[in-house]
Amino acid sequence: LVNFDKIPAGQNACIAVMSYSGYDIEDAVILNKASIDRGFARCMVLRKNQTSIRRYANGAMDRTCGAPDPSGFPGGESDKRFLKYRAIDKDGICRVGEPLESGSYMVNKESPMDTSTGMSGDFGIQSAGMARQMQYKPSGMSYRGGAPVHVDKVLITSNENEQFLIKVMLRQVRRPEVGDKFASRHGQKGVCGLIVPQADMPFNEFGISPDLIMNPHGFPSRMTVGKLLELLVGKAGVYEGRQAYGSAFGEEHGSADTAEAASEALIRNGLNYTGKDVMYSGTSGEPLNAYIFQGPVFYQKLKHMVLDKAHARARGPRAVLTRQPTEGRSRDGGLRLGEMERDCLIAYGASNLIMERLMHSSDAFSANVCMTCGLLQYENWCQYCRSGEKVADIRLPYACKLLFQELQSMNVLPRLRLRDV
């Protein structure tokens, strides 16, 4: 109906509905390594990066430069700092087809350090002498991904104000790996839980191993009967040598392929009318104790790939306001111990671990507290009591101290009652 078969987002996978190895629980799927080696679910990821060449109010302008001279680096052409410029052409923009690694420059750009003072001559024209006096700082655009990529396209556009926009399209070929997300056309999504060599995959009497194994526990509660019908009708279509019509709109006219017609086609081709096969264990060679529902189903590869999401950090940047680790993979953020995780630790009684995660490794802060009034002091002086005698040093999360001060700004006075432990 929507010509989705012209540019599809997936492939017809031979799937087996069975439980295998325990790595397929919670909707996870198991992939055949030989199928991946032959190109199953291989995809191309395209990402756009852009930067602008600006003209500033004082007439100064950004400029692009070619790659620097390798003789200026201690290691010459093999120097790590010079290798970042190896994709740069004479115009300061990367060449199409060049490979890029993390840190490599796509555009070698410099920006003027002074953009406010008037330096243009009559009619806003910048003189050659002024241009020579202008100091520039590097402001190039570099690739910040993990895996290597290739430059696919480069586009340069401009407007009437002499503002240039440089767009670079990066291309990366990816093969499926553990953690990538797949889905059929019935909302049955799941991540890859294991990649198994074909020798260990179950096979039928014809020696056919499935490309993908799906856990049957995804069917009863979700009631996605359309997927079962797609497998049955698709299997009949494979053996009949024709394309099956599975739309619900053709049923009243009699043009849709029904389960009964598909079962009859399977019987004509010497197969079980339910679409189930006898399968043999790939590890022991013995027949399995149950008939396995096996056949072709269209599976799509989704954009959620583990390469874009894998993240870890030890120490790193912190937010200015709360002094807690920043959030998100792009900002090299920390991994949040949420409310539910905290409740599990409380129920378990792991008090030292709670202190370590929620304070010492997050935003521990040393503060002075007045033991008379219970308010925070500054440099051993209590502004409320006008005294600096009874002082206690405590450690608390900086976010807690910030909350107290924000409450004080709204005329709510939180007091700390201290006692010796």
Short mmCIF file of C-alpha atoms in Angstrom, two decimals:
data_model
loop_
_atom_site.label_atom_id
_atom_site.label_comp_id
_atom_site.label_asym_id
_atom_site.label_seq_id
_atom_site.Cartn_x
_atom_site.Cartn_y
_atom_site.Cartn_z
CA LEU A 1 0.00 0.00 0.00
CA VAL A 2 2.78 2.46 0.88
CA ASN A 3 5.51 1.03 -1.41
CA PHE A 4 7.52 0.07 1.65
CA ASP A 5 8.89 -2.90 -0.29
CA LYS A 6 10.78 -0.52 -2.64
CA ILE A 7 13.16 0.84 0.03
CA PRO A 8 12.73 -1.54 2.97
CA ALA A 9 14.22 -1.14 6.44
CA GLY A 10 14.79 -4.84 6.90
CA GLN A 11 14.85 -8.31 5.38
CA ASN A 12 12.80 -11.49 5.26
CA ALA A 13 14.35 -13.54 8.04
CA CYS A 14 13.80 -17.24 8.51
CA ILE A 15 12.71 -17.33 12.15
CA ALA A 16 12.10 -20.18 14.58
CA VAL A 17 9.70 -19.61 17.47
CA MET A 18 11.37 -21.51 20.31
CA SER A 19 13.24 -21.01 23.55
CA TYR A 20 16.99 -21.41 23.19
CA SER A 21 19.83 -21.05 25.71
CA GLY A 22 18.17 -18.58 28.09
CA TYR A 23 19.60 -15.56 26.25
CA ASP A 24 16.21 -14.94 24.62
CA ILE A 25 14.17 -14.07 27.72
CA GLU A 26 12.30 -10.75 27.89
CA ASP A 27 11.80 -10.46 24.11
CA ALA A 28 15.50 -10.80 23.25
CA VAL A 29 16.29 -12.50 19.93
CA ILE A 30 19.15 -14.81 18.99
CA LEU A 31 20.94 -14.30 15.66
CA ASN A 32 22.77 -16.76 13.44
CA LYS A 33 26.42 -15.71 13.00
CA ALA A 34 26.60 -17.19 9.48
CA SER A 35 23.59 -15.09 8.43
CA ILE A 36 25.29 -11.94 9.73
CA ASP A 37 28.48 -12.86 7.84
CA ARG A 38 26.39 -13.15 4.67
CA GLY A 39 25.02 -9.64 5.21
CA PHE A 40 21.86 -10.11 7.27
CA ALA A 41 20.67 -6.85 8.90
CA ARG A 42 23.77 -4.95 7.80
CA CYS A 43 23.01 -1.26 7.58
CA MET A 44 24.52 2.07 6.66
CA VAL A 45 24.36 4.93 9.17
CA LEU A 46 24.47 8.47 7.75
CA ARG A 47 25.10 11.44 10.03
CA LYS A 48 25.16 15.12 9.12
CA ASN A 49 27.62 17.63 10.62
CA GLN A 50 27.67 21.31 9.80
CA THR A 51 29.61 24.45 10.56
CA SER A 52 29.34 28.03 9.34
CA ILE A 53 31.81 30.58 7.97
CA ARG A 54 30.60 33.81 9.56
CA ARG A 55 31.19 37.47 8.81
CA TYR A 56 31.25 39.55 12.00
CA ALA A 57 30.05 43.09 12.70
CA ASN A 58 33.54 44.59 12.44
CA GLY A 59 34.10 43.08 8.98
CA ALA A 60 36.28 40.20 10.20
CA MET A 61 35.49 36.76 8.84
CA ASP A 62 36.20 33.11 9.64
CA ARG A 63 38.67 31.44 7.30
CA THR A 64 39.47 27.87 6.27
CA CYS A 65 43.05 26.62 5.97
CA GLY A 66 44.63 23.56 4.40
CA ALA A 67 46.46 20.93 6.41
CA PRO A 68 49.51 22.29 8.29
CA ASP A 69 53.05 21.48 7.19
CA PRO A 70 54.14 18.11 8.68
CA SER A 71 57.63 19.50 9.30
CA GLY A 72 56.14 21.59 12.11
CA PHE A 73 55.44 18.45 14.15
CA PRO A 74 58.14 16.49 16.03
CA GLY A 75 57.09 13.16 14.49
CA GLY A 76 56.58 14.49 10.96
CA GLU A 77 53.83 12.84 8.92
CA SER A 78 53.48 10.01 11.44
CA ASP A 79 52.85 12.42 14.34
CA LYS A 80 49.48 11.84 16.02
CA ARG A 81 48.62 15.54 15.92
CA PHE A 82 49.31 15.74 12.17
CA LEU A 83 47.27 12.59 11.44
CA LYS A 84 44.16 14.48 12.59
CA TYR A 85 44.49 16.62 9.44
CA ARG A 86 45.09 13.82 6.91
CA ALA A 87 41.56 14.07 5.42
CA ILE A 88 41.80 17.86 4.94
CA ASP A 89 42.14 19.14 1.36
CA LYS A 90 43.80 22.39 0.23
CA ASP A 91 40.56 24.33 0.75
CA GLY A 92 40.39 23.28 4.42
CA ILE A 93 37.48 20.87 3.93
CA CYS A 94 37.74 17.06 4.08
CA ARG A 95 37.89 15.06 0.84
CA VAL A 96 34.96 12.82 -0.13
CA GLY A 97 35.69 9.14 0.51
CA GLU A 98 38.37 9.76 3.15
CA PRO A 99 38.27 7.66 6.35
CA LEU A 100 37.94 9.55 9.64
CA GLU A 101 38.78 8.42 13.14
CA SER A 102 37.81 10.02 16.43
CA GLY A 103 39.45 13.46 16.65
CA SER A 104 40.05 13.83 12.88
CA TYR A 105 39.19 17.23 11.41
CA MET A 106 36.35 17.59 8.90
CA VAL A 107 36.80 21.35 8.48
CA ASN A 108 40.01 23.16 9.44
CA LYS A 109 38.62 26.57 10.38
CA GLU A 110 40.02 29.59 12.21
CA SER A 111 37.99 32.39 13.81
CA PRO A 112 39.15 35.97 14.54
CA MET A 113 39.88 36.62 18.22
CA ASP A 114 38.56 40.21 18.08
CA THR A 115 35.09 40.51 16.55
CA SER A 116 33.86 43.70 18.24
CA THR A 117 36.29 46.58 17.55
CA GLY A 118 35.95 48.48 14.30
CA MET A 119 38.62 47.40 11.87
CA SER A 120 36.98 47.86 8.49
CA GLY A 121 37.80 50.74 6.23
CA ASP A 122 35.44 52.79 4.05
CA PHE A 123 32.28 50.97 2.93
CA GLY A 124 33.08 48.13 5.35
CA ILE A 125 35.97 46.85 3.22
CA GLN A 126 38.71 45.15 5.22
CA SER A 127 42.18 46.28 4.19
CA ALA A 128 45.06 43.86 3.66
CA GLY A 129 47.03 45.43 6.51
CA MET A 130 44.14 45.03 8.91
CA ALA A 131 43.74 41.40 7.90
CA ARG A 132 47.41 40.74 8.61
CA GLN A 133 47.12 42.31 12.07
CA MET A 134 44.07 40.22 12.98
CA GLN A 135 44.81 37.27 15.26
CA TYR A 136 42.99 33.99 14.69
CA LYS A 137 42.24 31.01 16.94
CA PRO A 138 41.50 27.42 15.78
CA SER A 139 37.78 26.61 15.67
CA GLY A 140 37.70 23.59 13.36
CA MET A 141 35.01 20.92 13.28
CA SER A 142 36.24 17.45 14.21
CA TYR A 143 34.64 14.00 14.27
CA ARG A 144 33.78 12.94 17.83
CA GLY A 145 32.38 9.43 17.33
CA GLY A 146 33.86 6.16 18.47
CA ALA A 147 34.11 3.91 15.41
CA PRO A 148 35.81 4.99 12.13
CA VAL A 149 33.60 6.53 9.40
CA HIS A 150 33.96 7.68 5.78
CA VAL A 151 33.10 11.06 4.28
CA ASP A 152 30.07 10.49 2.05
CA LYS A 153 29.18 13.99 0.78
CA VAL A 154 30.30 17.60 1.25
CA LEU A 155 27.98 20.54 0.52
CA ILE A 156 28.82 24.26 0.65
CA THR A 157 26.01 26.83 0.55
CA SER A 158 25.89 30.60 1.00
CA ASN A 159 23.37 33.42 1.32
CA GLU A 160 23.31 37.08 0.28
CA ASN A 161 25.11 38.13 3.49
CA GLU A 162 28.20 36.08 2.57
CA GLN A 163 27.44 33.57 5.32
CA PHE A 164 28.70 30.16 4.23
CA LEU A 165 27.42 26.84 5.54
CA ILE A 166 29.55 23.70 5.19
CA LYS A 167 27.71 20.38 5.58
CA VAL A 168 29.54 17.06 5.80
CA MET A 169 27.69 13.74 5.55
CA LEU A 170 29.46 10.83 7.25
CA ARG A 171 28.82 7.19 6.33
CA GLN A 172 29.37 4.13 8.49
CA VAL A 173 28.60 0.48 7.69
CA ARG A 174 27.49 -1.50 10.74
CA ARG A 175 26.84 -5.19 11.24
CA PRO A 176 24.49 -6.42 13.97
CA GLU A 177 25.93 -6.96 17.43
CA VAL A 178 24.65 -7.92 20.85
CA GLY A 179 22.42 -5.11 22.11
CA ASP A 180 21.10 -3.89 18.73
CA LYS A 181 17.32 -3.58 18.45
CA PHE A 182 15.13 -5.46 15.96
CA ALA A 183 11.38 -5.57 15.38
CA SER A 184 8.83 -7.28 13.17
CA ARG A 185 5.96 -5.31 11.61
CA HIS A 186 3.67 -6.24 14.49
CA GLY A 187 5.32 -4.29 17.31
CA GLN A 188 7.30 -7.29 18.51
CA LYS A 189 10.51 -5.48 19.30
CA GLY A 190 13.52 -6.93 21.08
CA VAL A 191 17.28 -6.61 21.38
CA CYS A 192 19.82 -9.15 20.21
CA GLY A 193 20.75 -11.28 23.21
CA LEU A 194 23.27 -13.67 21.64
CA ILE A 195 25.00 -14.36 18.33
CA VAL A 196 25.43 -18.12 17.82
CA PRO A 197 27.64 -19.97 15.28
CA GLN A 198 25.56 -21.83 12.70
CA ALA A 199 27.01 -25.17 13.88
CA ASP A 200 25.23 -24.70 17.23
CA MET A 201 21.90 -23.54 15.78
CA PRO A 202 19.00 -26.00 15.47
CA PHE A 203 18.25 -27.24 11.93
CA ASN A 204 15.39 -29.00 10.17
CA GLU A 205 15.38 -32.10 7.95
CA PHE A 206 16.49 -30.03 4.94
CA GLY A 207 19.50 -28.70 6.88
CA ILE A 208 18.04 -25.18 7.10
CA SER A 209 19.01 -23.22 10.21
CA PRO A 210 16.96 -20.14 11.18
CA ASP A 211 18.45 -16.65 10.84
CA LEU A 212 16.75 -15.60 14.05
CA ILE A 213 15.26 -17.35 17.08
CA MET A 214 12.38 -15.69 18.91
CA ASN A 215 11.03 -16.62 22.34
CA PRO A 216 7.38 -17.83 22.21
CA HIS A 217 6.50 -16.04 25.48
CA GLY A 218 6.06 -12.82 23.48
CA PHE A 219 2.82 -14.08 21.90
CA PRO A 220 0.20 -15.00 24.57
CA SER A 221 -0.15 -11.68 26.41
CA ARG A 222 0.31 -9.47 23.33
CA MET A 223 -1.92 -11.54 21.04
CA THR A 224 -0.07 -10.50 17.86
CA VAL A 225 -1.84 -13.08 15.69
CA GLY A 226 -0.84 -11.20 12.55
CA LYS A 227 2.75 -12.31 13.02
CA LEU A 228 1.73 -15.98 13.19
CA LEU A 229 -0.35 -15.49 10.06
CA GLU A 230 2.53 -13.72 8.29
CA LEU A 231 4.83 -16.65 9.05
CA LEU A 232 2.31 -19.25 7.88
CA VAL A 233 1.24 -17.42 4.70
CA GLY A 234 4.83 -16.39 3.93
CA LYS A 235 6.02 -19.99 4.22
CA ALA A 236 3.29 -21.11 1.83
CA GLY A 237 4.25 -18.31 -0.57
CA VAL A 238 7.90 -19.43 -0.54
CA TYR A 239 7.02 -23.00 -1.55
CA GLU A 240 4.36 -21.89 -4.05
CA GLY A 241 6.73 -19.36 -5.62
CA ARG A 242 4.44 -16.34 -5.36
CA GLN A 243 4.00 -13.24 -3.24
CA ALA A 244 1.39 -13.64 -0.51
CA TYR A 245 -1.32 -11.04 0.07
CA GLY A 246 -1.84 -10.60 3.79
CA SER A 247 -3.79 -7.34 3.99
CA ALA A 248 -6.98 -7.34 6.07
CA PHE A 249 -8.74 -5.24 3.40
CA GLY A 250 -8.98 -8.12 0.92
CA GLU A 251 -10.80 -10.60 3.14
CA GLU A 252 -14.36 -9.63 2.23
CA HIS A 253 -13.59 -9.84 -1.51
CA GLY A 254 -11.86 -13.18 -1.13
CA SER A 255 -8.51 -11.91 -2.47
CA ALA A 256 -6.58 -12.20 0.82
CA ASP A 257 -4.54 -15.30 1.60
CA THR A 258 -6.20 -17.05 4.54
CA ALA A 259 -4.65 -19.47 7.01
CA GLU A 260 -6.72 -22.29 5.50
CA ALA A 261 -5.41 -21.61 1.99
CA ALA A 262 -1.83 -21.41 3.30
CA SER A 263 -2.23 -24.73 5.14
CA GLU A 264 -3.49 -26.41 1.97
CA ALA A 265 -0.49 -25.04 0.04
CA LEU A 266 1.90 -26.43 2.68
CA ILE A 267 0.25 -29.87 2.47
CA ARG A 268 0.59 -29.82 -1.34
CA ASN A 269 4.34 -29.27 -0.89
CA GLY A 270 4.76 -32.12 1.60
CA LEU A 271 4.96 -30.00 4.74
CA ASN A 272 3.01 -29.93 7.98
CA TYR A 273 -0.18 -27.90 7.58
CA THR A 274 0.48 -25.94 10.81
CA GLY A 275 3.85 -24.63 9.56
CA LYS A 276 5.77 -26.59 12.21
CA ASP A 277 8.89 -28.66 11.49
CA VAL A 278 10.86 -31.37 13.23
CA MET A 279 14.12 -29.74 14.28
CA TYR A 280 17.38 -31.16 15.53
CA SER A 281 19.69 -29.75 18.20
CA GLY A 282 22.80 -28.15 16.75
CA THR A 283 24.93 -29.17 19.72
CA SER A 284 23.85 -32.81 20.20
CA GLY A 285 22.22 -33.66 16.85
CA GLU A 286 19.21 -35.21 18.58
CA PRO A 287 15.66 -34.28 17.52
CA LEU A 288 14.00 -31.70 19.76
CA ASN A 289 11.06 -32.81 21.88
CA ALA A 290 8.60 -30.40 20.24
CA TYR A 291 7.59 -29.33 16.75
CA ILE A 292 9.05 -25.89 16.00
CA PHE A 293 7.05 -23.15 14.25
CA GLN A 294 9.47 -21.95 11.56
CA GLY A 295 9.18 -19.73 8.50
CA PRO A 296 9.91 -16.31 6.93
CA VAL A 297 8.95 -13.09 8.73
CA PHE A 298 9.96 -9.56 7.71
CA TYR A 299 12.26 -8.17 10.41
CA GLN A 300 13.40 -4.55 10.60
CA LYS A 301 16.58 -3.20 12.14
CA LEU A 302 15.80 -0.18 14.30
CA LYS A 303 17.98 2.88 14.82
CA HIS A 304 18.65 2.01 18.48
CA MET A 305 22.12 0.48 18.26
CA VAL A 306 24.42 -0.30 21.14
CA LEU A 307 27.33 1.55 19.48
CA ASP A 308 25.42 4.82 19.95
CA LYS A 309 24.50 4.11 23.57
CA ALA A 310 27.41 2.34 25.25
CA HIS A 311 28.82 4.67 27.90
CA ALA A 312 30.89 4.51 31.07
CA ARG A 313 32.88 6.97 33.14
CA ALA A 314 34.83 7.23 36.39
CA ARG A 315 35.50 10.87 37.30
CA GLY A 316 34.46 13.59 34.91
CA PRO A 317 32.76 16.98 34.46
CA ARG A 318 30.30 18.29 37.04
CA ALA A 319 27.37 20.72 36.84
CA VAL A 320 28.14 24.22 38.11
CA LEU A 321 24.97 24.71 40.18
CA THR A 322 24.63 21.38 41.99
CA ARG A 323 28.25 20.15 41.68
CA GLN A 324 26.84 16.76 40.73
CA PRO A 325 28.06 14.83 37.65
CA THR A 326 26.61 16.05 34.36
CA GLU A 327 23.86 14.12 32.60
CA GLY A 328 24.02 12.33 29.26
CA ARG A 329 26.50 10.45 27.11
CA SER A 330 27.30 13.45 24.92
CA ARG A 331 28.43 15.45 27.97
CA ASP A 332 30.44 12.55 29.41
CA GLY A 333 27.90 12.35 32.21
CA GLY A 334 27.62 10.03 35.19
CA LEU A 335 25.38 7.00 35.60
CA ARG A 336 22.47 7.92 37.86
CA LEU A 337 21.61 5.78 40.86
CA GLY A 338 17.84 6.35 40.81
CA GLU A 339 15.14 6.22 43.46
CA MET A 340 14.35 2.54 42.92
CA GLU A 341 18.01 1.54 43.09
CA ARG A 342 18.37 3.57 46.28
CA ASP A 343 15.32 1.81 47.78
CA CYS A 344 16.85 -1.59 47.00
CA LEU A 345 20.04 -0.62 48.82
CA ILE A 346 18.02 0.67 51.80
CA ALA A 347 16.04 -2.58 51.95
CA TYR A 348 19.28 -4.53 51.80
CA GLY A 349 20.83 -2.45 54.59
CA ALA A 350 23.93 -1.43 52.60
CA SER A 351 24.40 1.90 54.35
CA ASN A 352 28.07 2.36 53.45
CA LEU A 353 27.29 1.80 49.78
CA ILE A 354 24.45 4.34 49.93
CA MET A 355 26.81 6.93 51.45
CA GLU A 356 29.49 6.18 48.86
CA ARG A 357 27.15 6.40 45.84
CA LEU A 358 24.88 9.25 46.91
CA MET A 359 27.47 11.48 48.59
CA HIS A 360 31.18 10.64 48.43
CA SER A 361 31.23 9.80 44.70
CA SER A 362 28.69 12.46 43.80
CA ASP A 363 28.79 15.86 45.53
CA ALA A 364 30.27 15.56 49.03
CA PHE A 365 30.75 18.98 50.66
CA SER A 366 32.30 20.15 53.95
CA ALA A 367 30.22 22.78 55.74
CA ASN A 368 30.31 24.63 59.07
CA VAL A 369 27.15 24.55 61.19
CA CYS A 370 26.33 26.66 64.24
CA MET A 371 25.44 24.31 67.10
CA THR A 372 23.36 27.03 68.78
CA CYS A 373 20.89 27.91 66.00
CA GLY A 374 21.49 25.04 63.55
CA LEU A 375 22.13 27.27 60.52
CA LEU A 376 25.03 27.10 58.07
CA GLN A 377 28.02 29.31 58.85
CA TYR A 378 30.57 30.93 56.60
CA GLU A 379 34.26 30.96 57.61
CA ASN A 380 33.42 29.96 61.23
CA TRP A 381 31.08 32.92 61.73
CA CYS A 382 27.33 32.61 62.33
CA GLN A 383 25.58 35.66 60.92
CA TYR A 384 22.36 34.79 62.79
CA CYS A 385 23.94 34.45 66.27
CA ARG A 386 26.68 37.01 65.60
CA SER A 387 29.13 34.52 67.06
CA GLY A 388 31.79 32.06 65.99
CA GLU A 389 32.11 29.96 69.13
CA LYS A 390 30.07 26.75 68.80
CA VAL A 391 31.05 25.40 65.39
CA ALA A 392 30.68 21.89 63.98
CA ASP A 393 32.21 20.61 60.75
CA ILE A 394 29.90 18.25 58.87
CA ARG A 395 29.93 16.46 55.51
CA LEU A 396 26.73 16.57 53.48
CA PRO A 397 25.74 16.47 49.79
CA TYR A 398 26.16 19.84 48.10
CA ALA A 399 22.61 19.50 46.70
CA CYS A 400 21.33 19.32 50.31
CA LYS A 401 23.23 22.48 51.25
CA LEU A 402 21.87 24.16 48.09
CA LEU A 403 18.31 23.16 49.03
CA PHE A 404 18.71 24.70 52.50
CA GLN A 405 19.95 27.97 51.02
CA GLU A 406 17.15 28.10 48.44
CA LEU A 407 14.59 27.52 51.20
CA GLN A 408 16.21 30.35 53.18
CA SER A 409 15.84 32.64 50.16
CA MET A 410 12.06 31.99 50.35
CA ASN A 411 11.96 32.77 54.10
CA VAL A 412 11.78 29.12 55.18
CA LEU A 413 14.38 28.39 57.84
CA PRO A 414 15.63 24.78 57.97
CA ARG A 415 17.72 24.09 61.10
CA LEU A 416 20.18 21.24 61.60
CA ARG A 417 20.08 19.48 64.97
CA LEU A 418 23.49 17.94 65.62
CA ARG A 419 24.48 15.31 68.13
CA ASP A 420 27.58 13.22 68.82
CA VAL A 421 27.53 9.70 67.39
#
